[in-house]
Coordinates of C-alpha atoms in Angstrom, one line a residue:
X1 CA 82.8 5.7 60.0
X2 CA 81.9 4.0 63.4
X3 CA 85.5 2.8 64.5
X4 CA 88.6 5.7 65.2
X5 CA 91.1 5.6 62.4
X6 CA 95.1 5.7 62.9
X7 CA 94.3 9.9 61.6
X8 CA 91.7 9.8 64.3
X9 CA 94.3 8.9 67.3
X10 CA 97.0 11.5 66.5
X11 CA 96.8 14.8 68.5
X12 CA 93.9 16.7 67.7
X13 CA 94.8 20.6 66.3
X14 CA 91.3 21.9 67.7
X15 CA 93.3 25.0 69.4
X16 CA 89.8 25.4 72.2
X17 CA 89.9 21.3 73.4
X18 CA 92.4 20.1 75.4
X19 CA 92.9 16.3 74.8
X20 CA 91.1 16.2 78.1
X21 CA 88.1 17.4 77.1
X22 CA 88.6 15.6 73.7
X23 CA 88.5 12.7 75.9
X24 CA 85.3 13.6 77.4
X25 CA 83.5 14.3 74.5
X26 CA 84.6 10.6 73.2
X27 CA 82.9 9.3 76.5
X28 CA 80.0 11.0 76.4
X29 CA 79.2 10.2 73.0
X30 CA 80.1 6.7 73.8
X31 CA 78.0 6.5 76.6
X32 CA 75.3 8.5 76.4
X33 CA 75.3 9.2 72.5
X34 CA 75.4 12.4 70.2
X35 CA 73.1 14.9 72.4
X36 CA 75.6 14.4 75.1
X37 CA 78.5 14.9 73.6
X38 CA 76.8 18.1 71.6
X39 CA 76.3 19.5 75.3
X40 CA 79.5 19.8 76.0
X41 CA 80.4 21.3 72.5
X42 CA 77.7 23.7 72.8
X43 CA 79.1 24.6 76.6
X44 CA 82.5 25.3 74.8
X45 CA 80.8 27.4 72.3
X46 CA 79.5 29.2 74.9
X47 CA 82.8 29.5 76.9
X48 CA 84.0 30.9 73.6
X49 CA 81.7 33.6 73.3
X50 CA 81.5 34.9 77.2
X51 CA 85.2 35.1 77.9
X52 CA 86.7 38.4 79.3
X53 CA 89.6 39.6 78.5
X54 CA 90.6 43.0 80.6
X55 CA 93.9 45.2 79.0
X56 CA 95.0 47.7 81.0
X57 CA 96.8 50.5 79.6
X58 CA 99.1 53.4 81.9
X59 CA 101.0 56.1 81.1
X60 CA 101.9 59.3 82.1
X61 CA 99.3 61.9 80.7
X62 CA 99.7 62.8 77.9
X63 CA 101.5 59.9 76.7
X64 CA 98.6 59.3 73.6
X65 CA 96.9 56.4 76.2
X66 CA 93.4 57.5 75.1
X67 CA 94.4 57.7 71.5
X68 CA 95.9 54.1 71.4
X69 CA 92.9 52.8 73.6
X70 CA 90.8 54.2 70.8
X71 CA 92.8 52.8 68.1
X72 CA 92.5 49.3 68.8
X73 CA 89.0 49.3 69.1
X74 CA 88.9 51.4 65.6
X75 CA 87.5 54.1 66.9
X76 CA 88.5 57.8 66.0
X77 CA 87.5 60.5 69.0
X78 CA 84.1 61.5 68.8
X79 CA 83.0 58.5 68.0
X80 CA 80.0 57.0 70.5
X81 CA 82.2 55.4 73.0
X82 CA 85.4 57.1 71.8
X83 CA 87.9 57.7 75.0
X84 CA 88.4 61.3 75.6
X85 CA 91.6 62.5 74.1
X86 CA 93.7 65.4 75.8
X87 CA 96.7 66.0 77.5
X88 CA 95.1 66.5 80.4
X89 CA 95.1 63.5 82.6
X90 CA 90.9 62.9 82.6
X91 CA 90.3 60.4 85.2
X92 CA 91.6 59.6 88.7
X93 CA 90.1 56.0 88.5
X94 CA 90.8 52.9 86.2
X95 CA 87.9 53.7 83.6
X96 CA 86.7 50.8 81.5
X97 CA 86.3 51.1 77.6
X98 CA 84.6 48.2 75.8
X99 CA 85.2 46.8 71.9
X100 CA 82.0 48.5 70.4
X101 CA 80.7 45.0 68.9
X102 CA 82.2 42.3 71.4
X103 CA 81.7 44.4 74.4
X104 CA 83.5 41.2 76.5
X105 CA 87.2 42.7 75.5
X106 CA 88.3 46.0 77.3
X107 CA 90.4 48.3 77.4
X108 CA 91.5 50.1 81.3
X109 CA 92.8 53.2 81.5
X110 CA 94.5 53.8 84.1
X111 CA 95.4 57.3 85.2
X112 CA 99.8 57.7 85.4
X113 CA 101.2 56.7 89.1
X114 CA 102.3 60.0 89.3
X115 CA 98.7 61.6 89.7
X116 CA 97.8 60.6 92.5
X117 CA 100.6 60.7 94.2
X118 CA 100.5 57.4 95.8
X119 CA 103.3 55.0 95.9
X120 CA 103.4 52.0 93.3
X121 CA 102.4 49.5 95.3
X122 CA 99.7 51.5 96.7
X123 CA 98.5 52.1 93.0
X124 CA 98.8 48.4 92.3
X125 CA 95.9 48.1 94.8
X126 CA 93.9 51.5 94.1
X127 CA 94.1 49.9 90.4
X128 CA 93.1 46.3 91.2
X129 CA 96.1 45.2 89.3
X130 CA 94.8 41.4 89.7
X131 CA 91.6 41.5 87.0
X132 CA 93.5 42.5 84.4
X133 CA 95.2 40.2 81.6
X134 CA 98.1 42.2 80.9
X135 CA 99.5 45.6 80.6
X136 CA 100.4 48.2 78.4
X137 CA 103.0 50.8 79.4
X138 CA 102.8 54.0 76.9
X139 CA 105.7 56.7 77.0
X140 CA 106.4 59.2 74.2
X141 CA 109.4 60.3 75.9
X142 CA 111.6 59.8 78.7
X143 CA 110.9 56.5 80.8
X144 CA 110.1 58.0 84.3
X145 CA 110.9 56.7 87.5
X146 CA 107.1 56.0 88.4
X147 CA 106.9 53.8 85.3
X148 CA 110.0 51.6 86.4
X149 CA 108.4 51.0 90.0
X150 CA 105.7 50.0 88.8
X151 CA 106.9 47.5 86.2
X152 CA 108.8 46.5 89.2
X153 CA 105.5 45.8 90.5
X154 CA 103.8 44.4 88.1
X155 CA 106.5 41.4 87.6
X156 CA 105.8 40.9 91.4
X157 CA 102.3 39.9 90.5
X158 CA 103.7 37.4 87.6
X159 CA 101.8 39.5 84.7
X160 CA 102.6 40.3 81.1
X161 CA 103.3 43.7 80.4
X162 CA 104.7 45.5 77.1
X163 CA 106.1 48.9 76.6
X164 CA 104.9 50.8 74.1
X165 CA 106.5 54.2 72.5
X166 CA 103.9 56.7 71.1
X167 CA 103.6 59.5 68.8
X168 CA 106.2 58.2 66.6
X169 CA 105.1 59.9 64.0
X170 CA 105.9 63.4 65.3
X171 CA 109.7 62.0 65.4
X172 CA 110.1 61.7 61.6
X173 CA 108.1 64.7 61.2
X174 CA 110.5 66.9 63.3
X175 CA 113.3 64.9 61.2
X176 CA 111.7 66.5 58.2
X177 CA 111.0 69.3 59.0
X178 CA 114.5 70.3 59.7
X179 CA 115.4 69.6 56.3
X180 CA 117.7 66.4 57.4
X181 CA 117.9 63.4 55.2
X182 CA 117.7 60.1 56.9
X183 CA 116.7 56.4 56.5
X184 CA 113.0 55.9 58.2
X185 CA 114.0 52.4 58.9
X186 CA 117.5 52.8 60.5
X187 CA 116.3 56.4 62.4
X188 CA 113.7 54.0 63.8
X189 CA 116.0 51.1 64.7
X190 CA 117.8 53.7 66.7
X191 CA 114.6 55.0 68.3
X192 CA 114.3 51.6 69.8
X193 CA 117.6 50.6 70.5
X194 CA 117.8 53.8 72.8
X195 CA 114.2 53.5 74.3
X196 CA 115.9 49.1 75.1
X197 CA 118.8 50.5 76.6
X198 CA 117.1 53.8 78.8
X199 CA 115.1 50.5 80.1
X200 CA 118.0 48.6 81.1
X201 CA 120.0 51.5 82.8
X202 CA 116.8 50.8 84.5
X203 CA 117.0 47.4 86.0
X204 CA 114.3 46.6 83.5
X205 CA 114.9 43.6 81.0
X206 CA 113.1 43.7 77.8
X207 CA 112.8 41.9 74.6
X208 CA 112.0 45.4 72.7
X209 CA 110.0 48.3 72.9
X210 CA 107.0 49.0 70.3
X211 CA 107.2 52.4 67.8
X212 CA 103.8 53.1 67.5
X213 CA 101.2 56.0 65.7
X214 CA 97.8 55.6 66.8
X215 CA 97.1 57.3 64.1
X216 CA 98.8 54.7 61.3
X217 CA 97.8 51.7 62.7
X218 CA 98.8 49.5 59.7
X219 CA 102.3 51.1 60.0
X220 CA 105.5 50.7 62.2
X221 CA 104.9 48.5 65.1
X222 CA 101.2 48.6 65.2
X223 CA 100.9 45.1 63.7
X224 CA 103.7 44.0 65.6
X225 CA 102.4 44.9 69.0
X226 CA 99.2 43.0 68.2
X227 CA 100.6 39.8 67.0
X228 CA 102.9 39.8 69.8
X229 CA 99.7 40.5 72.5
X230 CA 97.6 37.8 70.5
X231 CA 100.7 35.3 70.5
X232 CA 100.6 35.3 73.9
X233 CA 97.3 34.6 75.2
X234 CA 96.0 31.7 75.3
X235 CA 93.9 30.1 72.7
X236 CA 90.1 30.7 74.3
X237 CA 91.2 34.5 74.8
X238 CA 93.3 34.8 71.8
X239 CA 90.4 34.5 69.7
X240 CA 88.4 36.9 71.9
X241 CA 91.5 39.5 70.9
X242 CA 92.1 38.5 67.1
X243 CA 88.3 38.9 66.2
X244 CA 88.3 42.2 67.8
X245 CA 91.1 43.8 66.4
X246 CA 90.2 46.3 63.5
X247 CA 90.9 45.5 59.5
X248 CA 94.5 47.3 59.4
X249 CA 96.7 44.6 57.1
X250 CA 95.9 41.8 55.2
X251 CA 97.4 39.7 58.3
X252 CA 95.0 40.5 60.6
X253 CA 92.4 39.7 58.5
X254 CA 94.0 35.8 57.5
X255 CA 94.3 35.4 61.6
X256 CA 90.6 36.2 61.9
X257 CA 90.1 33.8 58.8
X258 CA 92.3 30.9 61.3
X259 CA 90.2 31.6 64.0
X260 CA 87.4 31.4 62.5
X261 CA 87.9 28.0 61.0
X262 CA 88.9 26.6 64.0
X263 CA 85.2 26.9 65.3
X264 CA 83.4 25.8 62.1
X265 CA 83.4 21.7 63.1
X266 CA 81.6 22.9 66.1
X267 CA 78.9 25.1 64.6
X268 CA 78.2 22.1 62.0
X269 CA 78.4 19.4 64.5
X270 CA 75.5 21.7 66.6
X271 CA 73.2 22.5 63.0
X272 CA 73.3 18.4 62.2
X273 CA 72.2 17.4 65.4
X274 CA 70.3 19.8 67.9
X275 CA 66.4 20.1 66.9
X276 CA 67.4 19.7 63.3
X277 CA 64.8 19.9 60.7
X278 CA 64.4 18.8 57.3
X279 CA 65.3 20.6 54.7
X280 CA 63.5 21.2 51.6
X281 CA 64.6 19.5 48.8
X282 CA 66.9 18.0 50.5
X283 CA 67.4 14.4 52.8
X284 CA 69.0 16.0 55.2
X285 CA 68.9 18.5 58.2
X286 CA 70.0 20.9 60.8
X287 CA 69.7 23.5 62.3
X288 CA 69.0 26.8 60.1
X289 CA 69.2 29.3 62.8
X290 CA 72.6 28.3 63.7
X291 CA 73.5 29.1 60.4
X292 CA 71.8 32.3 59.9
X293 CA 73.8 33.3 63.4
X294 CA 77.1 31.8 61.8
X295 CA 77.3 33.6 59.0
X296 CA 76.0 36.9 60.0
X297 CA 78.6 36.7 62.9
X298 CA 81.4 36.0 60.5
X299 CA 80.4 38.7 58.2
X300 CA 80.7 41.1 61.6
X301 CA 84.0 39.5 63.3
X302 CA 85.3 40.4 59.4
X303 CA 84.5 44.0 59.3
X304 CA 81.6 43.6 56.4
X305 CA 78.9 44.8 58.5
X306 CA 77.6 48.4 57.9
X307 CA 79.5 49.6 61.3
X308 CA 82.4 47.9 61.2
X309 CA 82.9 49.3 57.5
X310 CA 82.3 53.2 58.5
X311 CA 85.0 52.9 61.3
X312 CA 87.7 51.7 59.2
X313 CA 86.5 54.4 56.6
X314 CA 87.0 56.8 59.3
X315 CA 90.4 55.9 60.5
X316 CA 91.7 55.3 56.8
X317 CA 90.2 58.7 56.0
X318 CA 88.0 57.6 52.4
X319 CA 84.2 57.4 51.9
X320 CA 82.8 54.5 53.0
X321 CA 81.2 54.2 49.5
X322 CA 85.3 53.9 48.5
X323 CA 85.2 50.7 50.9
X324 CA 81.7 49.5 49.9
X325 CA 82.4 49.2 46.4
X326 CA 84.9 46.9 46.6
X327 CA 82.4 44.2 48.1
X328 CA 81.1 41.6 45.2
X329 CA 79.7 39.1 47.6
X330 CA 75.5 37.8 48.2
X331 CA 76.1 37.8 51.9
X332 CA 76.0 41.7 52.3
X333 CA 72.5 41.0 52.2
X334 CA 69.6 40.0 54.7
X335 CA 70.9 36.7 56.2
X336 CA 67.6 34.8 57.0
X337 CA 66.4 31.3 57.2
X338 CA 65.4 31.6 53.3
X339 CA 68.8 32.7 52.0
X340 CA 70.4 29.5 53.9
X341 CA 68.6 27.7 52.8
X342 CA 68.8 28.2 48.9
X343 CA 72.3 27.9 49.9
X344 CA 72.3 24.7 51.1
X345 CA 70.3 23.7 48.0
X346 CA 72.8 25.0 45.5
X347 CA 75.0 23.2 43.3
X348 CA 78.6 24.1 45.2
X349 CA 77.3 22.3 48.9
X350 CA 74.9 19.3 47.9
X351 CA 76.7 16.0 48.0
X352 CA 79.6 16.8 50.5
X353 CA 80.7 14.2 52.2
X354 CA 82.3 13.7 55.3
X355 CA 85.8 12.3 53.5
X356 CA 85.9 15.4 52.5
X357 CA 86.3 16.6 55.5
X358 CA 90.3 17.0 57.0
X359 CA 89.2 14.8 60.2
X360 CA 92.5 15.7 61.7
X361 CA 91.5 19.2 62.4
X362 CA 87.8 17.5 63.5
X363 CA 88.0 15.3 66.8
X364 CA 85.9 12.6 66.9
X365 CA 83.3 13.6 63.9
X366 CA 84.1 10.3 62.5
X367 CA 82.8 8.4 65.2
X368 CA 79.4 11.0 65.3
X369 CA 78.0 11.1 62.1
X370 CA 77.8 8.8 58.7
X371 CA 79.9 9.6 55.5
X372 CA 76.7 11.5 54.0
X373 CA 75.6 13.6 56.6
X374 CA 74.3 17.1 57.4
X375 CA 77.4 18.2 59.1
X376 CA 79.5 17.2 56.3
X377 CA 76.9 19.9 54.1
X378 CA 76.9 22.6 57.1
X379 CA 80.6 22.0 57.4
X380 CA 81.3 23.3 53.5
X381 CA 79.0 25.7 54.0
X382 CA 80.6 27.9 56.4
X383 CA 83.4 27.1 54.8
X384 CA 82.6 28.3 51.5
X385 CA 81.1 30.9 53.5
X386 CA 84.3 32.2 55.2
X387 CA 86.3 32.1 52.2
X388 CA 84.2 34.2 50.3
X389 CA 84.1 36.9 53.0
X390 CA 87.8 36.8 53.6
X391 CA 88.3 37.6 50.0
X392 CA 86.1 40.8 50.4
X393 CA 87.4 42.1 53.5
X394 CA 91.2 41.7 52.1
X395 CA 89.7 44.0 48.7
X396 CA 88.6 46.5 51.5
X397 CA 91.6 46.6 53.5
X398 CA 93.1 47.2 49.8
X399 CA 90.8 49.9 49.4
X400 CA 91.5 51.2 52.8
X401 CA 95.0 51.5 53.0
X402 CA 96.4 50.1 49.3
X403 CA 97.4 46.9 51.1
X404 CA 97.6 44.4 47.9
X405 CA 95.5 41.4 48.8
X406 CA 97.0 37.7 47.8
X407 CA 93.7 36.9 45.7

């Protein structure tokens, strides 16, 4: 498929290209041919993997900052890396917290304006309010008057920021407890209508405030809040956050799955045509390593790893064996160079060809390789790959918190 189609002209929906660097990658392989152009994919794959993205999150103490901060990386305190929990404020400077598997997202904590008793703009600089992303504002109570100057502050530097109301949970439970009969959904609509307008007797104009629990963090606004913070980043970033958020809803877990995809083209387009080797059996070849990497970084980014599996058990509370069970998939396994390869010679991958392929979704493949090719194999692969492991990871969630799956 030497020539670009009409298909291969429209706009490309590879979210980590602009049509800029679509361009390039044209020229290059036009120029210099296919190890050029796989440069610049591999560079993007590498951009992928090495962005930062820095959260901050401030509060008053004991506003449940630690607790949250610890929730979205699925961690429960105690855990290796766990923040400390307390209402005790426990540091005077912005300490760092990293995702305990992709280490390049972290969460700040930064200790409440009101500790140290400097003004907000001070604290903007004490905090070195410019490295971070965006911001998280936690309150489980009264919106205080440091927390409005320093929003104030924070708009002056032209950053996102999001207000977030904790320890929800101890609102219905008081509710209860009294012995009064209400409506969960309406007493929470009024929560938030009243947190919205305390803001705007403020001066502070916001689309809505977040109920959370850090403690249900497939409940409430949990999976709100993390839609909303992955909506607006932007695509190289957003897939940094997405792929480290923990298995909560069956949501999550289909945005991880999107992500995902999005890089597969890449991975095969590398595997068909840097240092590729025969393989047996076979007339074709790539690169076996990439794949062993692929798919044992998929099985991660989707929770199935050993880890990854004990956290969520943790914070839903069942055995781990409860979550393990579930699994009915080969690739909990030993992924080696062996393995991929008897799955490249089995029956569901052999004979792919690149019209199979949506090429759409897949900028200028048609123009890089022939219509029988070994990225149009590695390209199912993963594929095939993903699916299955999206399948098990929605049967866990199910397992973890009695989400129905869709499968």
């Amino acid at each position: 498929m030497g020539g670009a189609s009409s298909r291969d002209q429209q706009p490309s929906k590879s979210p980590f290209f602009n049509q800029e660097e679509l361009q390039g990658l044209r020229s290059a392989y036009e120029e210099d041919g296919l190890v050029k152009a796989v440069s610049l994919i591999q560079e993007k794959i590498k951009d992928l993997d090495a962005i930062k993205l820095n959260i901050a999150v401030t509060g008053e103490s004991g506003s449940g900052k630690s607790t949250f901060i610890n929730a979205m990386r699925g961690l429960q305190n105690g855990d290796v890396g766990a923040a400390p929990t307390g209402n005790k404020e426990t540091t005077m400077e912005p300490t760092p917290y990293y995702h305990p598997t992709l280490p390049q997202v972290c969460f700040w904590d930064l200790p409440g304006v009101g500790t140290l008793k400097v003004t907000a703009d001070k604290y903007l600089t004490k905090m070195k309010f410019e490295q971070y992303d965006f911001f998280i504002i936690i309150f489980n109570a009264r919106f205080k008057d440091n927390e409005v100057k320093l929003t104030g502050e924070i708009k002056r530097l032209g950053k996102d920021f999001y207000f977030v109301r904790s320890k929800i949970e101890y609102d219905l439970e008081s509710m209860k407890m009294s012995g009064m009969k209400f409506n969960e959904k309406e007493e929470l609509g009024k929560i938030r209508d009243h947190c919205v307008s305390k803001l705007k007797e403020a001066g502070i104009s916001s689309s809505g405030v977040f109920l959370i629990s850090s403690f249900k963090i497939n409940k409430f606004d949990f999976p709100a809040l993390q839609e909303t913070l992955s909506n607006n980043l932007n695509d190289i970033k957003k897939h940094a956050f997405m792929l480290s958020l923990p298995n909560a809803t069956v949501k999550i877990i289909d945005q991880k799955r999107n992500t995902l995809e999005n890089k597969i083209w890449m991975l095969a387009t590398m595997s068909g045509a840097l240092g590729a080797v025969p393989i047996p059996g076979l007339s074709l070849a790539c690169d076996i390593g990439i794949l062993v990497t692929a798919i044992t970084d998929f099985r991660q980014y989707l929770g199935l790893d050993d880890a990854s599996l004990q956290r969520l058990a943790n914070m839903a509370g069942k055995p781990v064996g409860d979550l393990k069970a579930v699994v009915k998939t080969p690739l909990m396994g030993e992924i080696n160079k062996e393995f991929v390869i008897r799955m490249l010679t089995g029956t569901t991958v052999v004979g792919i060809s690149i019209a199979e392929v949506v090429l759409d979704f897949i900028p200028i493949i048609g123009s890089l390789f022939g219509a029988a090719s070994s990225f149009g194999m590695t390209y199912k692969l993963l594929h095939n790959v993903l699916d299955d492991l999206t399948q098990n990871a929605e049967k866990v969630v199910e397992a973890a918190f009695g989400t129905a799956p869709k499968y």
